[in-house]
Amino acid sequence: MAQTLELLTRRTATMGSIRGIVRTMKTMSAINALPYEQAAESIERYRDTVLQGLHAFVHRNGPLPADSKSPADSVIIVFGSDHGLCGNYNEIVADVAAGAYTPFSRIICVGAQMEDALRALKIEPEKTLLPPATADGLGRLSGSLITELDRVHLANSHTDIAVSLVFMQRAEYGRQTPVTQPLLPFAPDLVEAFSTR
């Protein structure tokens, strides 16, 4: 009986320590999320500014020409996470990317763990970039992605390319959902919106 009581006391102490560690990790996660949330708000404002600029351009110069030719190459940019404790985040996003993938697609992957998740699905990324460790690194990543897209564009003898983004987006009640979003060429409804605003 004494050994059992001693064993229970030790297990209770261990559980208390684990509870303290988990509480600390949650606090650290919340603190680290704030700069990224602020960066997301800034990016949203920047996006609105760019769209207003495109609208002003169309208003001044007339509608954008319709894209008559189909793009020569498809580029899929897949965003993953290299942060610990993200569960099956990368695998979920990789599954969605696999649904958009064709043998003619080029994959640019963000994150070493995402690269592993894609390779597990027999998809070989053409280029893997490191995700930013801080919100300040978002500019570096954006520049690297633009450089890669320019490289693909030049490799295709300057023919048009179609670019899609695959990432995890916030959903209701603090959940997340994987999303595939076309980036280039502009969606016809977006081009029409430039003319009608």
mmCIF file of C-alpha atoms in Angstrom:
data_model
loop_
_atom_site.group_PDB
_atom_site.id
_atom_site.type_symbol
_atom_site.label_atom_id
_atom_site.label_comp_id
_atom_site.label_asym_id
_atom_site.label_seq_id
_atom_site.Cartn_x
_atom_site.Cartn_y
_atom_site.Cartn_z
ATOM 1 C CA MET A 1 0.000 0.000 0.000
ATOM 2 C CA ALA A 2 2.872 2.407 0.822
ATOM 3 C CA GLN A 3 4.458 1.758 -2.574
ATOM 4 C CA THR A 4 1.164 2.399 -4.315
ATOM 5 C CA LEU A 5 0.680 5.674 -2.453
ATOM 6 C CA GLU A 6 4.251 6.686 -3.260
ATOM 7 C CA LEU A 7 3.723 5.756 -6.919
ATOM 8 C CA LEU A 8 0.490 7.793 -7.080
ATOM 9 C CA THR A 9 2.218 10.773 -5.455
ATOM 10 C CA ARG A 10 5.042 10.602 -8.017
ATOM 11 C CA ARG A 11 2.570 10.324 -10.934
ATOM 12 C CA THR A 12 0.567 13.266 -9.615
ATOM 13 C CA ALA A 13 3.748 15.357 -9.408
ATOM 14 C CA THR A 14 4.675 14.327 -12.962
ATOM 15 C CA MET A 15 1.216 15.271 -14.260
ATOM 16 C CA GLY A 16 1.501 18.646 -12.521
ATOM 17 C CA SER A 17 4.854 19.236 -14.240
ATOM 18 C CA ILE A 18 3.438 18.265 -17.630
ATOM 19 C CA ARG A 19 0.459 20.572 -17.092
ATOM 20 C CA GLY A 20 2.862 23.435 -16.300
ATOM 21 C CA ILE A 21 4.901 22.724 -19.447
ATOM 22 C CA VAL A 22 1.787 22.672 -21.635
ATOM 23 C CA ARG A 23 0.541 25.935 -20.108
ATOM 24 C CA THR A 24 3.934 27.550 -20.792
ATOM 25 C CA MET A 25 3.953 26.287 -24.387
ATOM 26 C CA LYS A 26 0.456 27.677 -25.008
ATOM 27 C CA THR A 27 1.522 31.041 -23.624
ATOM 28 C CA MET A 28 4.642 31.087 -25.809
ATOM 29 C CA SER A 29 2.552 30.163 -28.852
ATOM 30 C CA ALA A 30 0.122 33.025 -28.201
ATOM 31 C CA ILE A 31 2.987 35.491 -27.762
ATOM 32 C CA ASN A 32 4.705 34.331 -30.961
ATOM 33 C CA ALA A 33 1.451 34.502 -32.972
ATOM 34 C CA LEU A 34 0.919 38.242 -32.405
ATOM 35 C CA PRO A 35 3.614 39.518 -34.838
ATOM 36 C CA TYR A 36 2.272 37.184 -37.558
ATOM 37 C CA GLU A 37 -1.291 38.413 -37.006
ATOM 38 C CA GLN A 38 -0.067 42.002 -37.285
ATOM 39 C CA ALA A 39 1.819 41.075 -40.476
ATOM 40 C CA ALA A 40 -1.344 39.456 -41.887
ATOM 41 C CA GLU A 41 -3.313 42.654 -41.239
ATOM 42 C CA SER A 42 -0.578 44.709 -42.943
ATOM 43 C CA ILE A 43 -0.566 42.364 -45.936
ATOM 44 C CA GLU A 44 -4.365 42.665 -46.201
ATOM 45 C CA ARG A 45 -4.094 46.476 -46.242
ATOM 46 C CA TYR A 46 -1.292 46.241 -48.837
ATOM 47 C CA ARG A 47 -3.480 43.961 -50.977
ATOM 48 C CA ASP A 48 -6.320 46.480 -50.830
ATOM 49 C CA THR A 49 -3.908 49.241 -51.888
ATOM 50 C CA VAL A 50 -2.657 47.185 -54.860
ATOM 51 C CA LEU A 51 -6.226 46.398 -55.951
ATOM 52 C CA GLN A 52 -7.147 50.092 -55.730
ATOM 53 C CA GLY A 53 -4.077 50.897 -57.844
ATOM 54 C CA LEU A 54 -5.100 48.330 -60.478
ATOM 55 C CA HIS A 55 -8.604 49.774 -60.495
ATOM 56 C CA ALA A 56 -7.170 53.276 -61.034
ATOM 57 C CA PHE A 57 -4.977 51.925 -63.868
ATOM 58 C CA VAL A 58 -7.968 50.290 -65.591
ATOM 59 C CA HIS A 59 -10.080 53.416 -65.076
ATOM 60 C CA ARG A 60 -7.379 55.571 -66.694
ATOM 61 C CA ASN A 61 -6.215 53.201 -69.483
ATOM 62 C CA GLY A 62 -9.238 51.059 -70.274
ATOM 63 C CA PRO A 63 -9.961 47.390 -69.581
ATOM 64 C CA LEU A 64 -7.227 44.805 -69.394
ATOM 65 C CA PRO A 65 -6.991 42.626 -72.520
ATOM 66 C CA ALA A 66 -8.618 39.216 -72.272
ATOM 67 C CA ASP A 67 -6.127 36.391 -71.970
ATOM 68 C CA SER A 68 -6.652 34.379 -75.150
ATOM 69 C CA LYS A 69 -3.851 31.855 -74.811
ATOM 70 C CA SER A 70 -3.586 29.248 -72.138
ATOM 71 C CA PRO A 71 -0.521 29.362 -69.879
ATOM 72 C CA ALA A 72 2.369 27.113 -70.890
ATOM 73 C CA ASP A 73 3.212 25.945 -67.407
ATOM 74 C CA SER A 74 1.497 25.499 -64.076
ATOM 75 C CA VAL A 75 3.314 26.463 -60.886
ATOM 76 C CA ILE A 76 1.931 25.448 -57.507
ATOM 77 C CA ILE A 77 3.370 27.159 -54.431
ATOM 78 C CA VAL A 78 2.696 25.047 -51.344
ATOM 79 C CA PHE A 79 3.088 26.681 -47.910
ATOM 80 C CA GLY A 80 3.953 24.445 -44.959
ATOM 81 C CA SER A 81 5.149 24.869 -41.408
ATOM 82 C CA ASP A 82 8.473 23.873 -39.906
ATOM 83 C CA HIS A 83 7.378 24.860 -36.403
ATOM 84 C CA GLY A 84 6.966 22.049 -33.923
ATOM 85 C CA LEU A 85 3.625 21.000 -32.495
ATOM 86 C CA CYS A 86 1.732 21.601 -35.736
ATOM 87 C CA GLY A 87 0.270 18.091 -35.873
ATOM 88 C CA ASN A 88 -0.658 16.865 -39.348
ATOM 89 C CA TYR A 89 -0.764 20.402 -40.783
ATOM 90 C CA ASN A 90 1.754 19.672 -43.554
ATOM 91 C CA GLU A 91 0.135 16.371 -44.538
ATOM 92 C CA ILE A 92 -3.301 18.001 -44.899
ATOM 93 C CA VAL A 93 -1.928 20.797 -47.099
ATOM 94 C CA ALA A 94 0.133 18.289 -49.122
ATOM 95 C CA ASP A 95 -3.033 16.238 -49.820
ATOM 96 C CA VAL A 96 -4.771 19.358 -51.167
ATOM 97 C CA ALA A 97 -1.713 20.201 -53.288
ATOM 98 C CA ALA A 98 -1.745 16.643 -54.673
ATOM 99 C CA GLY A 99 -5.318 17.263 -55.850
ATOM 100 C CA ALA A 100 -4.169 20.288 -57.876
ATOM 101 C CA TYR A 101 -0.983 18.583 -59.134
ATOM 102 C CA THR A 102 -0.565 17.322 -62.693
ATOM 103 C CA PRO A 103 2.551 15.763 -64.263
ATOM 104 C CA PHE A 104 3.133 19.128 -65.974
ATOM 105 C CA SER A 105 3.031 21.139 -62.747
ATOM 106 C CA ARG A 106 6.071 22.648 -61.127
ATOM 107 C CA ILE A 107 6.024 22.659 -57.338
ATOM 108 C CA ILE A 108 7.675 25.327 -55.207
ATOM 109 C CA CYS A 109 7.465 24.329 -51.585
ATOM 110 C CA VAL A 110 7.880 26.433 -48.456
ATOM 111 C CA GLY A 111 9.197 24.368 -45.551
ATOM 112 C CA ALA A 112 11.357 21.273 -45.151
ATOM 113 C CA GLN A 113 8.547 19.353 -43.438
ATOM 114 C CA MET A 114 6.235 20.211 -46.337
ATOM 115 C CA GLU A 115 8.864 18.876 -48.723
ATOM 116 C CA ASP A 116 8.827 15.581 -46.798
ATOM 117 C CA ALA A 117 5.011 15.471 -46.868
ATOM 118 C CA LEU A 118 4.984 16.030 -50.653
ATOM 119 C CA ARG A 119 7.652 13.401 -51.254
ATOM 120 C CA ALA A 120 5.590 10.919 -49.233
ATOM 121 C CA LEU A 121 2.903 11.474 -51.905
ATOM 122 C CA LYS A 122 5.487 10.931 -54.695
ATOM 123 C CA ILE A 123 5.534 14.633 -55.598
ATOM 124 C CA GLU A 124 9.013 16.061 -56.070
ATOM 125 C CA PRO A 125 9.270 19.822 -55.398
ATOM 126 C CA GLU A 126 11.369 21.723 -57.908
ATOM 127 C CA LYS A 127 12.519 24.144 -55.221
ATOM 128 C CA THR A 128 12.190 24.249 -51.440
ATOM 129 C CA LEU A 129 12.408 27.555 -49.596
ATOM 130 C CA LEU A 130 12.741 28.037 -45.861
ATOM 131 C CA PRO A 131 9.747 29.574 -44.101
ATOM 132 C CA PRO A 132 10.374 32.793 -42.189
ATOM 133 C CA ALA A 133 11.342 32.380 -38.541
ATOM 134 C CA THR A 134 9.872 35.802 -37.728
ATOM 135 C CA ALA A 135 7.380 38.194 -39.296
ATOM 136 C CA ASP A 136 10.352 40.231 -40.572
ATOM 137 C CA GLY A 137 11.345 37.254 -42.748
ATOM 138 C CA LEU A 138 8.143 37.495 -44.813
ATOM 139 C CA GLY A 139 9.810 40.028 -47.124
ATOM 140 C CA ARG A 140 12.736 37.663 -47.711
ATOM 141 C CA LEU A 141 10.376 34.819 -48.556
ATOM 142 C CA SER A 142 8.348 37.023 -50.928
ATOM 143 C CA GLY A 143 11.528 38.055 -52.744
ATOM 144 C CA SER A 144 12.655 34.426 -53.056
ATOM 145 C CA LEU A 145 9.274 33.392 -54.468
ATOM 146 C CA ILE A 146 9.344 36.199 -57.043
ATOM 147 C CA THR A 147 12.870 35.160 -58.058
ATOM 148 C CA GLU A 148 11.704 31.556 -58.529
ATOM 149 C CA LEU A 149 8.671 32.603 -60.590
ATOM 150 C CA ASP A 150 10.917 34.769 -62.779
ATOM 151 C CA ARG A 151 13.222 31.776 -63.276
ATOM 152 C CA VAL A 152 10.294 29.578 -64.381
ATOM 153 C CA HIS A 153 9.033 32.367 -66.662
ATOM 154 C CA LEU A 154 12.460 32.691 -68.314
ATOM 155 C CA ALA A 155 12.783 28.898 -68.627
ATOM 156 C CA ASN A 156 9.504 28.911 -70.583
ATOM 157 C CA SER A 157 10.847 31.442 -73.101
ATOM 158 C CA HIS A 158 8.779 34.192 -71.496
ATOM 159 C CA THR A 159 5.452 32.432 -72.098
ATOM 160 C CA ASP A 160 2.735 32.903 -69.527
ATOM 161 C CA ILE A 161 2.578 30.731 -66.446
ATOM 162 C CA ALA A 162 -0.355 29.881 -64.208
ATOM 163 C CA VAL A 163 0.389 30.200 -60.490
ATOM 164 C CA SER A 164 -1.705 28.718 -57.684
ATOM 165 C CA LEU A 165 -1.161 28.940 -53.939
ATOM 166 C CA VAL A 166 -1.959 26.103 -51.523
ATOM 167 C CA PHE A 167 -2.038 27.021 -47.852
ATOM 168 C CA MET A 168 -3.961 26.725 -44.603
ATOM 169 C CA GLN A 169 -6.473 29.510 -43.940
ATOM 170 C CA ARG A 170 -8.311 30.444 -40.777
ATOM 171 C CA ALA A 171 -11.890 29.251 -40.564
ATOM 172 C CA GLU A 172 -14.651 29.796 -38.026
ATOM 173 C CA TYR A 173 -14.234 29.019 -34.346
ATOM 174 C CA GLY A 174 -10.423 29.087 -34.434
ATOM 175 C CA ARG A 175 -10.211 26.228 -36.910
ATOM 176 C CA GLN A 176 -8.185 26.083 -40.094
ATOM 177 C CA THR A 177 -9.000 24.803 -43.547
ATOM 178 C CA PRO A 178 -6.720 24.098 -46.536
ATOM 179 C CA VAL A 179 -7.227 26.361 -49.555
ATOM 180 C CA THR A 180 -6.113 26.383 -53.186
ATOM 181 C CA GLN A 181 -6.149 29.912 -54.586
ATOM 182 C CA PRO A 182 -5.258 30.897 -58.155
ATOM 183 C CA LEU A 183 -2.867 33.841 -58.293
ATOM 184 C CA LEU A 184 -2.004 34.253 -61.992
ATOM 185 C CA PRO A 185 -3.464 34.840 -64.462
ATOM 186 C CA PHE A 186 -6.022 37.095 -62.811
ATOM 187 C CA ALA A 187 -9.427 35.484 -62.457
ATOM 188 C CA PRO A 188 -11.934 36.903 -64.990
ATOM 189 C CA ASP A 189 -14.256 38.123 -62.226
ATOM 190 C CA LEU A 190 -11.358 40.035 -60.628
ATOM 191 C CA VAL A 191 -10.473 41.683 -63.970
ATOM 192 C CA GLU A 192 -14.145 42.578 -64.432
ATOM 193 C CA ALA A 193 -14.248 44.035 -60.922
ATOM 194 C CA PHE A 194 -11.390 46.406 -61.870
ATOM 195 C CA SER A 195 -13.597 47.830 -64.607
ATOM 196 C CA THR A 196 -16.813 48.110 -62.612
ATOM 197 C CA ARG A 197 -15.626 49.566 -59.304
#
